PDB file of N, CA and C in Angstrom:
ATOM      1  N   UNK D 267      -4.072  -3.082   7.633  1.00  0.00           N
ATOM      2  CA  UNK D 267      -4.000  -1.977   8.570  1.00  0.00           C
ATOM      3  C   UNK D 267      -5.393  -1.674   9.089  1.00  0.00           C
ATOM      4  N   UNK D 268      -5.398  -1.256  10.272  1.00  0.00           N
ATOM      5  CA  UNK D 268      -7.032  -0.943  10.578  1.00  0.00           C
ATOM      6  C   UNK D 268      -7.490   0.245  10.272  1.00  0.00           C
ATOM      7  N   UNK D 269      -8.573   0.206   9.839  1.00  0.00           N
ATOM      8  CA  UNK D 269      -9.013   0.846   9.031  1.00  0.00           C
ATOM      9  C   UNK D 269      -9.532   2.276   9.018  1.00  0.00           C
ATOM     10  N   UNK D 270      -9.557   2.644  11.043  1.00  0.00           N
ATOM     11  CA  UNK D 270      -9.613   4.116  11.378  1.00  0.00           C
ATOM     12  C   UNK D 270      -7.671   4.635  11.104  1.00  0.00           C
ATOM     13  N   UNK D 271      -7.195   4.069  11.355  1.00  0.00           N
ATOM     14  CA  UNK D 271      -5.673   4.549  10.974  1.00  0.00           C
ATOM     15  C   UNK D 271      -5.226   4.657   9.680  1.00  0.00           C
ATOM     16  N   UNK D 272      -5.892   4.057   8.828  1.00  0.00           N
ATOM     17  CA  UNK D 272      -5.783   4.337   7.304  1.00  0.00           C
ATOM     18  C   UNK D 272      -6.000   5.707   6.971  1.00  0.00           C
ATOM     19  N   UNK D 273      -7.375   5.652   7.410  1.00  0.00           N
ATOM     20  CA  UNK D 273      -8.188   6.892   7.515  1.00  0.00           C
ATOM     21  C   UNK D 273      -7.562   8.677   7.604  1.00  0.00           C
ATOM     22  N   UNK D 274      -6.718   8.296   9.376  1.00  0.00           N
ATOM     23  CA  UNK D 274      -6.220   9.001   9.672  1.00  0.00           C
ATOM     24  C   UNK D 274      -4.954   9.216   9.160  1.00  0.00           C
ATOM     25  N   UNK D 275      -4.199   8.325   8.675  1.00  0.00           N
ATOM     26  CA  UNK D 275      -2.983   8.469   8.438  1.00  0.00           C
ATOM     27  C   UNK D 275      -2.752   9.129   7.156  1.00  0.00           C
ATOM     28  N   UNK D 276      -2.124  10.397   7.048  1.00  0.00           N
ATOM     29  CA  UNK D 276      -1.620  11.219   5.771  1.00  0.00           C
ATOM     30  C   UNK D 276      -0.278  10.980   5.042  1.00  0.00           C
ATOM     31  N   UNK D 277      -1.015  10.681   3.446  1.00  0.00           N
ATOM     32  CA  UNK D 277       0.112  10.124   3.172  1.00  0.00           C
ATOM     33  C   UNK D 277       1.682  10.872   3.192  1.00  0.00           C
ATOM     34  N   UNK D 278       2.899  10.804   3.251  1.00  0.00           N
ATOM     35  CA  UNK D 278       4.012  11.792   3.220  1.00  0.00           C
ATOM     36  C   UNK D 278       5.349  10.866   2.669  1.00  0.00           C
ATOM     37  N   UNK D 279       6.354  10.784   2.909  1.00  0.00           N
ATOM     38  CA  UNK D 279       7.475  10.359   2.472  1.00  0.00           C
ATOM     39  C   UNK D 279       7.983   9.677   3.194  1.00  0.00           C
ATOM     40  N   UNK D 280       8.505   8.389   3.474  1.00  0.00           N
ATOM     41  CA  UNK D 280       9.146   7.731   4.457  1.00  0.00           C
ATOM     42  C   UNK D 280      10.641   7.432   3.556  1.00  0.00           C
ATOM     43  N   UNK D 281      11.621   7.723   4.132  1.00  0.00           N
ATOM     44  CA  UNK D 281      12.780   7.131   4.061  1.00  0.00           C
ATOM     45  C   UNK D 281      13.462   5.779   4.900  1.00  0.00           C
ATOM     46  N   UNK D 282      13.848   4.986   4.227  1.00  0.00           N
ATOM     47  CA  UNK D 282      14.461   3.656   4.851  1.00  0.00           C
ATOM     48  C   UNK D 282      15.579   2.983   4.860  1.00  0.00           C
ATOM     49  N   UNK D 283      16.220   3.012   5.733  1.00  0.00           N
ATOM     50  CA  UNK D 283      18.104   2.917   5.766  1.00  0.00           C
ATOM     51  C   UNK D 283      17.911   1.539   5.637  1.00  0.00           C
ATOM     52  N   UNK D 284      17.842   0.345   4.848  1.00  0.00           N
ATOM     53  CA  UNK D 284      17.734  -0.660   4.954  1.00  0.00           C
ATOM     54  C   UNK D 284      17.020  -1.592   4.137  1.00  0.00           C
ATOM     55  N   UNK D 285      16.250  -1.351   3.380  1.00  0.00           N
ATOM     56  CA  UNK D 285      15.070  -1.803   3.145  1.00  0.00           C
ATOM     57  C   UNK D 285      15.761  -3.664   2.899  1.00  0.00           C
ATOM     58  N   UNK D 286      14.357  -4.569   3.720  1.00  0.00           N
ATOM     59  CA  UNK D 286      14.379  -5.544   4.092  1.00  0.00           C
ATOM     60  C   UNK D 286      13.557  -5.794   4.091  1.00  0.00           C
ATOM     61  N   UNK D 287      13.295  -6.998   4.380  1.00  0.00           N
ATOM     62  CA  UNK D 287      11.532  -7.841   4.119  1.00  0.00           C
ATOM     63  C   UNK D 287      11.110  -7.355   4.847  1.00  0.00           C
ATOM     64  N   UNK D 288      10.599  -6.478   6.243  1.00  0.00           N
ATOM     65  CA  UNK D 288       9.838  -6.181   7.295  1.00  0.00           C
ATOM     66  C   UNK D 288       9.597  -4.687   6.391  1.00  0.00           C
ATOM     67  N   UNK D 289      10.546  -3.807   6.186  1.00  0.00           N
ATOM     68  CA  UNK D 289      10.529  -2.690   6.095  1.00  0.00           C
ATOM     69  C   UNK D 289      10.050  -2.704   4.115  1.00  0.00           C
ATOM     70  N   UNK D 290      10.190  -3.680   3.693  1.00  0.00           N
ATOM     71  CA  UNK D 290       9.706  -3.612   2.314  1.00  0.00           C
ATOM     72  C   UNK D 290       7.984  -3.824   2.194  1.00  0.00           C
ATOM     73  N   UNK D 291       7.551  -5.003   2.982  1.00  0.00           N
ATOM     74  CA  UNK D 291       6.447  -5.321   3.075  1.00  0.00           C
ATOM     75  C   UNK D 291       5.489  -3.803   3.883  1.00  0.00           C
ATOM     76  N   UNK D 292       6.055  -3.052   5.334  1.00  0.00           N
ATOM     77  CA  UNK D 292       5.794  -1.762   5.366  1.00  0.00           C
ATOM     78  C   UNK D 292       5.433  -0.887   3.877  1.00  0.00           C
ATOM     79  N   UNK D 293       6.201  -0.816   3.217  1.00  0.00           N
ATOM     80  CA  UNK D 293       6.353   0.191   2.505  1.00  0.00           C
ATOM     81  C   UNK D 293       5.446  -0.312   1.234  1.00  0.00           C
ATOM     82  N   UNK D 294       5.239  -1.439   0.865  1.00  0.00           N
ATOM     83  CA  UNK D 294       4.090  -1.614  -0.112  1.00  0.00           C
ATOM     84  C   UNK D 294       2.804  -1.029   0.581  1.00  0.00           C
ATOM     85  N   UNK D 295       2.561  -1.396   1.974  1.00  0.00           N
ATOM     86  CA  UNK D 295       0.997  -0.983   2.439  1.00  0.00           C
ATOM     87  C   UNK D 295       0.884   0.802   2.253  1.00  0.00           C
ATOM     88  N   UNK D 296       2.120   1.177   2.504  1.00  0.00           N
ATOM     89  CA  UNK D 296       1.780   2.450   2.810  1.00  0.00           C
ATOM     90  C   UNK D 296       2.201   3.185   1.111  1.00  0.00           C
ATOM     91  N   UNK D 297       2.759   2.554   0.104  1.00  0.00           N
ATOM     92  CA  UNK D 297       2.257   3.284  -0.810  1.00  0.00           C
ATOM     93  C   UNK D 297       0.882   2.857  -1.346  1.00  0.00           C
ATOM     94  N   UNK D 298       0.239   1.897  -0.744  1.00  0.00           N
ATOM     95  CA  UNK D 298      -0.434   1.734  -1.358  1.00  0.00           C
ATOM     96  C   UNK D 298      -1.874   2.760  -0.673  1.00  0.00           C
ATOM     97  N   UNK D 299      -1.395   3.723   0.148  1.00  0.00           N
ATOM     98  CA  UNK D 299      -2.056   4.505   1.011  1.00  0.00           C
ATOM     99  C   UNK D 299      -1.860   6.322   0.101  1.00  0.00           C
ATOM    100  N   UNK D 300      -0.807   5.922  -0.815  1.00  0.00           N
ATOM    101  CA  UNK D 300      -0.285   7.313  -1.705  1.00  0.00           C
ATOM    102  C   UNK D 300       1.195   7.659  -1.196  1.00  0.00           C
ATOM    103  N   UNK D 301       1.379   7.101  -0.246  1.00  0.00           N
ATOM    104  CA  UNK D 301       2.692   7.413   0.743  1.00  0.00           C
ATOM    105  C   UNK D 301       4.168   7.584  -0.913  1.00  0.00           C
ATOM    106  N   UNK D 302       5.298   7.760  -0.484  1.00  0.00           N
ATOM    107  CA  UNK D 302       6.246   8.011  -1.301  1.00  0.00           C
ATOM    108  C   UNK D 302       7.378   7.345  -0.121  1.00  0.00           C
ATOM    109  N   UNK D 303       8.344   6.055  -1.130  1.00  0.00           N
ATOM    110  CA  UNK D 303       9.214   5.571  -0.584  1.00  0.00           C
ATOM    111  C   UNK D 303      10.264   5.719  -0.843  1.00  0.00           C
ATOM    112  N   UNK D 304      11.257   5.866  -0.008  1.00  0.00           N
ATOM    113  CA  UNK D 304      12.719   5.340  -0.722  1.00  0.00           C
ATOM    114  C   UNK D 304      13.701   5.602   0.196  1.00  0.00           C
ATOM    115  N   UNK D 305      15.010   4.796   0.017  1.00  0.00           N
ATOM    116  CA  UNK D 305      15.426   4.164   1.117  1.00  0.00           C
ATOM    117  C   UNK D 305      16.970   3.417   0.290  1.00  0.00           C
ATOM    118  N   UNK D 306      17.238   2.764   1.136  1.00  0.00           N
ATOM    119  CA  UNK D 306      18.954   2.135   0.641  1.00  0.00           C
ATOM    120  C   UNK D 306      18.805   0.179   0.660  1.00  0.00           C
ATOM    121  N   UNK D 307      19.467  -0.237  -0.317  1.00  0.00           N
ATOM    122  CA  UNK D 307      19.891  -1.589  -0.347  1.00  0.00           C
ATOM    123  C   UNK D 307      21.813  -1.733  -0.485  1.00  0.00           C
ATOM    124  N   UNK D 308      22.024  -2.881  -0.201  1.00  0.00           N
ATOM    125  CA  UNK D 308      23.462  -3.238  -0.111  1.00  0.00           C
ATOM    126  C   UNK D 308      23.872  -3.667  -1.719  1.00  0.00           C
ATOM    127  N   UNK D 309      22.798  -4.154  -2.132  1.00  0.00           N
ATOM    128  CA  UNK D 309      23.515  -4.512  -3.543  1.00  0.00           C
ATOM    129  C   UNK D 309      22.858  -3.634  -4.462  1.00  0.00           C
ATOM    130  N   UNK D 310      23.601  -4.019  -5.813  1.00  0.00           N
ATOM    131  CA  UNK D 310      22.231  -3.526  -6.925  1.00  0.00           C
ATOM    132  C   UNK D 310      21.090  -4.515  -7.568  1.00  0.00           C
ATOM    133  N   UNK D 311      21.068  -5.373  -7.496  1.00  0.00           N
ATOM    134  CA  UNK D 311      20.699  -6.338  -7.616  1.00  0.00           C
ATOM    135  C   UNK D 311      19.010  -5.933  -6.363  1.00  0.00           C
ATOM    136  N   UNK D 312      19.560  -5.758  -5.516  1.00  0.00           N
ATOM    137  CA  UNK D 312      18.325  -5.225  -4.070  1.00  0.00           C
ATOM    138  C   UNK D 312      17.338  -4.171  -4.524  1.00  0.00           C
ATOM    139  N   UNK D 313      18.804  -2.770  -5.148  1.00  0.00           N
ATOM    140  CA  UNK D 313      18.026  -1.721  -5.639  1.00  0.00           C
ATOM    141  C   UNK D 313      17.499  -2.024  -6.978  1.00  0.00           C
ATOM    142  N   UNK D 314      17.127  -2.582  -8.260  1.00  0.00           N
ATOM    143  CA  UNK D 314      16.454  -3.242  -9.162  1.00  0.00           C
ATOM    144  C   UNK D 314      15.188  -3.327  -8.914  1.00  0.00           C
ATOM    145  N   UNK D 315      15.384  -4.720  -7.382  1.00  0.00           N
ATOM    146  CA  UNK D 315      13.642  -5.021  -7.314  1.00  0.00           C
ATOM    147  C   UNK D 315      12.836  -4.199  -6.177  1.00  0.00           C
ATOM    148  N   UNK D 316      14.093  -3.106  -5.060  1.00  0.00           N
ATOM    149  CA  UNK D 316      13.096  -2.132  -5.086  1.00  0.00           C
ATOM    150  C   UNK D 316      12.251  -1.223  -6.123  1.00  0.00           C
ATOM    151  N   UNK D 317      13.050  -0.962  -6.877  1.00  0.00           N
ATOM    152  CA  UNK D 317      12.658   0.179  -7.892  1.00  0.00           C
ATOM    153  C   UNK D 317      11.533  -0.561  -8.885  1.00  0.00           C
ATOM    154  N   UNK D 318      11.638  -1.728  -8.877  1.00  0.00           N
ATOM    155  CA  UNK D 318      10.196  -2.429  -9.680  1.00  0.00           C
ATOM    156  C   UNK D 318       9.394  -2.517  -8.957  1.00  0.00           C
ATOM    157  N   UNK D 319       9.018  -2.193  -7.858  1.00  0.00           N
ATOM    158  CA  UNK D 319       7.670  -2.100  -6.682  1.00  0.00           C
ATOM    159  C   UNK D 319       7.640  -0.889  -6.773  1.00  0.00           C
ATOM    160  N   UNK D 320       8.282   0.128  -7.264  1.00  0.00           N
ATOM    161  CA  UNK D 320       8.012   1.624  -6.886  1.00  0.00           C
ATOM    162  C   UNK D 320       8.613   2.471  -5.667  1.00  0.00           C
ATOM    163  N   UNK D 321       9.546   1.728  -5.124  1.00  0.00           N
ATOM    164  CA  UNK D 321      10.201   2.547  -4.168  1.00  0.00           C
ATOM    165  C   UNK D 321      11.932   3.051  -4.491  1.00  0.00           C
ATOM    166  N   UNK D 322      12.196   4.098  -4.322  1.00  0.00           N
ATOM    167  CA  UNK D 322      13.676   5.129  -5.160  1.00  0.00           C
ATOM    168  C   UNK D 322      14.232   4.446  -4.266  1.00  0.00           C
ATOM    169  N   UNK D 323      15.110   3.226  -4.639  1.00  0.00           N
ATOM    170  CA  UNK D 323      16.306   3.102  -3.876  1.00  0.00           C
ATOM    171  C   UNK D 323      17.764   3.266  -3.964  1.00  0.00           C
ATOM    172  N   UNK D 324      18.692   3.019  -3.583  1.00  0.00           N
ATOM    173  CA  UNK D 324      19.999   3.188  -3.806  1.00  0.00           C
ATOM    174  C   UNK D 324      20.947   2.747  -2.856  1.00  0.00           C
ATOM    175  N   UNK D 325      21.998   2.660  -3.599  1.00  0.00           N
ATOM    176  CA  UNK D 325      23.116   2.022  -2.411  1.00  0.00           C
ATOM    177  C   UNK D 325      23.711   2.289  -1.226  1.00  0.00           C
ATOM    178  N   UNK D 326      23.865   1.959  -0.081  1.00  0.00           N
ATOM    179  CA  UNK D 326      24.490   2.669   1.112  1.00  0.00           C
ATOM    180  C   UNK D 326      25.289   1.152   1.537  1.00  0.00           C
ATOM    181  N   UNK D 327      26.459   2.039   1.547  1.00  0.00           N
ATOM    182  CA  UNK D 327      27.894   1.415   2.003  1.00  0.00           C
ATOM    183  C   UNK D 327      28.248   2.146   3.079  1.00  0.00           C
ATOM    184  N   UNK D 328      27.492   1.279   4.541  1.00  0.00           N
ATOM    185  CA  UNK D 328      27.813   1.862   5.755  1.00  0.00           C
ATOM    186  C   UNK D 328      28.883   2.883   6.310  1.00  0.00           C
ATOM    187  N   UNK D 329      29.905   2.729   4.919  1.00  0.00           N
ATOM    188  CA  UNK D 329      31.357   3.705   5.862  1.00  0.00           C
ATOM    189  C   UNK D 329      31.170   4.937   4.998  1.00  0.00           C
ATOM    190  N   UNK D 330      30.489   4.850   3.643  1.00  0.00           N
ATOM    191  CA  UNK D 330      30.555   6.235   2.592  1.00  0.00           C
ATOM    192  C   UNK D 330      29.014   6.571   2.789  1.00  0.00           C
ATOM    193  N   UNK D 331      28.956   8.314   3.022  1.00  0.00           N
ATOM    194  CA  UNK D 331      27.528   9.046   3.236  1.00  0.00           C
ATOM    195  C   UNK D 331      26.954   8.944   1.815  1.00  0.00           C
ATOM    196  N   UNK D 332      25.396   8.604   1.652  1.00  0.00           N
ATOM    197  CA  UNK D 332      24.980   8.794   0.218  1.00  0.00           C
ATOM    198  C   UNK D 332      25.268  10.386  -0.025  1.00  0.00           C
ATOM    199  N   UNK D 333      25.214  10.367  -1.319  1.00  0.00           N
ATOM    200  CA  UNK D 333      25.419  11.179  -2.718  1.00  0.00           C
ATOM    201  C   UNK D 333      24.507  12.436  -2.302  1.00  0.00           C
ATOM    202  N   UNK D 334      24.582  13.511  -2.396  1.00  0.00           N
ATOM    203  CA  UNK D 334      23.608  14.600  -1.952  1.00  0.00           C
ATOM    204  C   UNK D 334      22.649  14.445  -1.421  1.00  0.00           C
ATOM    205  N   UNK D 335      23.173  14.453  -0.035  1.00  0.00           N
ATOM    206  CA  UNK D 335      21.787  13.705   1.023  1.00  0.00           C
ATOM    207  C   UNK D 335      20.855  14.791   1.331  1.00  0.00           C
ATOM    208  N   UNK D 336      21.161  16.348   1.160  1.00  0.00           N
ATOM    209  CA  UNK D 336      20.280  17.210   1.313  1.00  0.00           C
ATOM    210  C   UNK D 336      18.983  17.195   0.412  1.00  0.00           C
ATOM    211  N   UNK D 337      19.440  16.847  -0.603  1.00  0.00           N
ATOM    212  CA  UNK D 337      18.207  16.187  -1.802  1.00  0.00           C
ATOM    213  C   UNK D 337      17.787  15.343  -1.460  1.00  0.00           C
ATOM    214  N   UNK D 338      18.189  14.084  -1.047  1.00  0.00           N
ATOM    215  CA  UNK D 338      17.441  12.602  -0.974  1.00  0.00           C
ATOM    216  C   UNK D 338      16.588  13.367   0.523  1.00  0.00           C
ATOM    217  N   UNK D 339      16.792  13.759   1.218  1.00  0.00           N
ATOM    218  CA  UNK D 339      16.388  14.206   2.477  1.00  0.00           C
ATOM    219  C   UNK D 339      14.738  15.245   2.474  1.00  0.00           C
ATOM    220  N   UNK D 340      15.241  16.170   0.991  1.00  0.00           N
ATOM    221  CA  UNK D 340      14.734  17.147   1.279  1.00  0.00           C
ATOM    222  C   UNK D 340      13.308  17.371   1.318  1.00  0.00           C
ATOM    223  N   UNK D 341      12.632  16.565   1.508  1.00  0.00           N
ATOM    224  CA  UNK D 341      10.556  16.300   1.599  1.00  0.00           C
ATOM    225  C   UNK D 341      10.312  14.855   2.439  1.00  0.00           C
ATOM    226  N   UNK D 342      11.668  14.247   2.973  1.00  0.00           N
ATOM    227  CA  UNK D 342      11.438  13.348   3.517  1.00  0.00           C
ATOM    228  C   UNK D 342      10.408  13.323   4.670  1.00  0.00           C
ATOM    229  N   UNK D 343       9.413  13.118   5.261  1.00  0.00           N
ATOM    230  CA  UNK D 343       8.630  13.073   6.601  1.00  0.00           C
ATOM    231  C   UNK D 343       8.713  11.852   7.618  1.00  0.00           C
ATOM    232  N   UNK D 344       9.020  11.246   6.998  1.00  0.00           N
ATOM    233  CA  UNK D 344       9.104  10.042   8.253  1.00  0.00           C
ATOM    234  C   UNK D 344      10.892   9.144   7.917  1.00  0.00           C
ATOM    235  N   UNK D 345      11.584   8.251   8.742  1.00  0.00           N
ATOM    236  CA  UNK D 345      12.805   7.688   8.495  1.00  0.00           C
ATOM    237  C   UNK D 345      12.264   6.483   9.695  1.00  0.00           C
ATOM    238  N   UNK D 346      13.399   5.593   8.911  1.00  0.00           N
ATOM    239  CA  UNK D 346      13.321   3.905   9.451  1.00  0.00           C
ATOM    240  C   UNK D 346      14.748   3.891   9.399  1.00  0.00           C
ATOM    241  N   UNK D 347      15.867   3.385  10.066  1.00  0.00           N
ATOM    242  CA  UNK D 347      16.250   2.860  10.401  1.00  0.00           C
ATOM    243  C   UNK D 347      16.517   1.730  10.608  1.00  0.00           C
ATOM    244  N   UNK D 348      16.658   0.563   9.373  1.00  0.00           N
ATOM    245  CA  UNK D 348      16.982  -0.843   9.987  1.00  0.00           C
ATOM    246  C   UNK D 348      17.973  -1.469   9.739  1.00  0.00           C
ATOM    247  N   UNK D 349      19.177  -0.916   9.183  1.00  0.00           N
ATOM    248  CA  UNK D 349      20.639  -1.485   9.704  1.00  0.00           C
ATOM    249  C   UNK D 349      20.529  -1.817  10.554  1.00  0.00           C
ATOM    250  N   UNK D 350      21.686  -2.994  11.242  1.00  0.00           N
ATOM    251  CA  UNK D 350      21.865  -3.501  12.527  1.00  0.00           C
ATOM    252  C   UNK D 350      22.938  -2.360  12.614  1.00  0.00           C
ATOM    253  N   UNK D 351      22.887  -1.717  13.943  1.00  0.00           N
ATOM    254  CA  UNK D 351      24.035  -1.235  14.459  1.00  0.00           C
ATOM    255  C   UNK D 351      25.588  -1.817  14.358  1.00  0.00           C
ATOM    256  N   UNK D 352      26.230  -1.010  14.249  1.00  0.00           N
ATOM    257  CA  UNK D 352      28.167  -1.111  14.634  1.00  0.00           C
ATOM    258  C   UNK D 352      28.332  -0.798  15.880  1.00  0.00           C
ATOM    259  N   UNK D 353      29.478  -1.249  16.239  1.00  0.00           N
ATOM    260  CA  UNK D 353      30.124  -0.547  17.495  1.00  0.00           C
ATOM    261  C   UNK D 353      29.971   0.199  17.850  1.00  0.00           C
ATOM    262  N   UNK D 354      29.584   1.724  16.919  1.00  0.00           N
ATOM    263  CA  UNK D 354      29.776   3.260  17.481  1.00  0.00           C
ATOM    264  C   UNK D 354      28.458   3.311  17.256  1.00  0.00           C
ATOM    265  N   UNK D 355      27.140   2.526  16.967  1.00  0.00           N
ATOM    266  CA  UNK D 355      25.682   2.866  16.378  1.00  0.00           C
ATOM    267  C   UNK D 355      25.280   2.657  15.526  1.00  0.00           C
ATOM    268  N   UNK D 356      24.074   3.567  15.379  1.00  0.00           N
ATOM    269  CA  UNK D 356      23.928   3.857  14.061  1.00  0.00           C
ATOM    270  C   UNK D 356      24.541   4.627  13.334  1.00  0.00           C
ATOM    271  N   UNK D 357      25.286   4.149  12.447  1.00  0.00           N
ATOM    272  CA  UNK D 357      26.405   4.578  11.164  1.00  0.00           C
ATOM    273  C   UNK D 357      25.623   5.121  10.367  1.00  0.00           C
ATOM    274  N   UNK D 358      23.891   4.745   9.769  1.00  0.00           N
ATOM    275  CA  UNK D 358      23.310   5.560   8.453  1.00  0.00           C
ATOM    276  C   UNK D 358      23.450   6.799   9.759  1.00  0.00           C
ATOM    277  N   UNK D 359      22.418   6.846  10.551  1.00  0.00           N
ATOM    278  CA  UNK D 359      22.003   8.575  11.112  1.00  0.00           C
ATOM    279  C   UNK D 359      23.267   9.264  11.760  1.00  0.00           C
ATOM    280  N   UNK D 360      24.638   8.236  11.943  1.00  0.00           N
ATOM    281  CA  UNK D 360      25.513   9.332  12.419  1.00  0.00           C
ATOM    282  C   UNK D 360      26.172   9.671  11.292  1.00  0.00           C
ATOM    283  N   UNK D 361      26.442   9.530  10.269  1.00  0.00           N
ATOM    284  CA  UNK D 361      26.905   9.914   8.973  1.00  0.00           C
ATOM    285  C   UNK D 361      26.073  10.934   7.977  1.00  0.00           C
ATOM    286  N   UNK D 362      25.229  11.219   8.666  1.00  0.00           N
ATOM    287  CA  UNK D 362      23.588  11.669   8.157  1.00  0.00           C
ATOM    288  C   UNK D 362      23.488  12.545   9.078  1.00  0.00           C
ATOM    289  N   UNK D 363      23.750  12.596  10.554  1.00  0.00           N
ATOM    290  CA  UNK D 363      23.054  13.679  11.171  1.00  0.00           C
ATOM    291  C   UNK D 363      22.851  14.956  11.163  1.00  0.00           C
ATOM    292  N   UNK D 364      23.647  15.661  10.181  1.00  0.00           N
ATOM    293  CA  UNK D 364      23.344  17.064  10.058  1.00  0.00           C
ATOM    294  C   UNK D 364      22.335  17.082   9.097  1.00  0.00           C
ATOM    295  N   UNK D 365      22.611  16.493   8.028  1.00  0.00           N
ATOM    296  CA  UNK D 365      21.241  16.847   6.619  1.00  0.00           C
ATOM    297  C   UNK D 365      19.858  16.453   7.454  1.00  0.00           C
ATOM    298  N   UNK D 366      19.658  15.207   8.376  1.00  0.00           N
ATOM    299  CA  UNK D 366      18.722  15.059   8.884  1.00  0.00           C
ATOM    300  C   UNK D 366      18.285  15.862   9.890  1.00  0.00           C
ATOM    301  N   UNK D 367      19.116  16.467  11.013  1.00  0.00           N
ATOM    302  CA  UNK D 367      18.625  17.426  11.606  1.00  0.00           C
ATOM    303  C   UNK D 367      18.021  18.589  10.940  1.00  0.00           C
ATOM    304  N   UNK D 368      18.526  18.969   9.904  1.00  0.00           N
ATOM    305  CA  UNK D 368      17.743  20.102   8.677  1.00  0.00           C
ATOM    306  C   UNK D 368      16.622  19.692   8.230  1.00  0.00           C
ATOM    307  N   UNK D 369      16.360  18.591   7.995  1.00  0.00           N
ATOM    308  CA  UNK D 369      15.073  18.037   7.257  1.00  0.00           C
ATOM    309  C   UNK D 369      13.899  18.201   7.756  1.00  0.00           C
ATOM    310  N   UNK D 370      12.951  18.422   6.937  1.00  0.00           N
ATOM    311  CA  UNK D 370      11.729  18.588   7.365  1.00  0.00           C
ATOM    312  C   UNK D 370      10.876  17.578   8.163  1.00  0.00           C
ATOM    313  N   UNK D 371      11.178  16.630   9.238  1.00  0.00           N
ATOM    314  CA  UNK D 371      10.961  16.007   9.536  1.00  0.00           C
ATOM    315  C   UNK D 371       9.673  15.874  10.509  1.00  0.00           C
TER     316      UNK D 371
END
């Protein structure tokens, strides 16, 4: 990362509907900045070797909303997005959009 944006950048919470090699490799630099991760995998097997790098993950099954999302939500500062869309969108943020509109974002 360059190194005036390091600088500038404060660390906060990123949440990640997806986590994937683009958005995993993200999320090592930026904890490694103090940042706080966590985010969803499809298997458990996914969530395992997130959680051995240090990022809270958990399962998201595109059609069921996670488990008390006002909690997982609630200090979140930044969100990613990298499901591929469905037909109707994005399924994490439209299944999500009220706790996220509340969030401290």
């Amino acid at each position: 990362m360059d190194r005036q944006l390091t600088k500038d950048l404060k660390p906060g919470h990123l949440f990640v509907f997806g986590l994937g090699y683009s958005t995993t490799r993200l999320s090592k630099r930026l904890m490694a900045l103090g940042w706080r991760v966590s985010g969803t995998n499809r298997s458990e097997q996914k969530v395992i070797e997130a959680r051995s790098i240090g990022i809270s993950s958990m399962i998201f099954d595109q059609g069921t909303p996670l488990k008390e999302p006002e909690k997982v939500f609630s200090d979140v500062t930044h969100i990613i997005a990298s499901i591929p869309p469905s037909e109707i969108g994005e399924i994490a943020l439209l299944l999500h959009s009220d706790e996220l509109r509340d969030a401290p974002l």
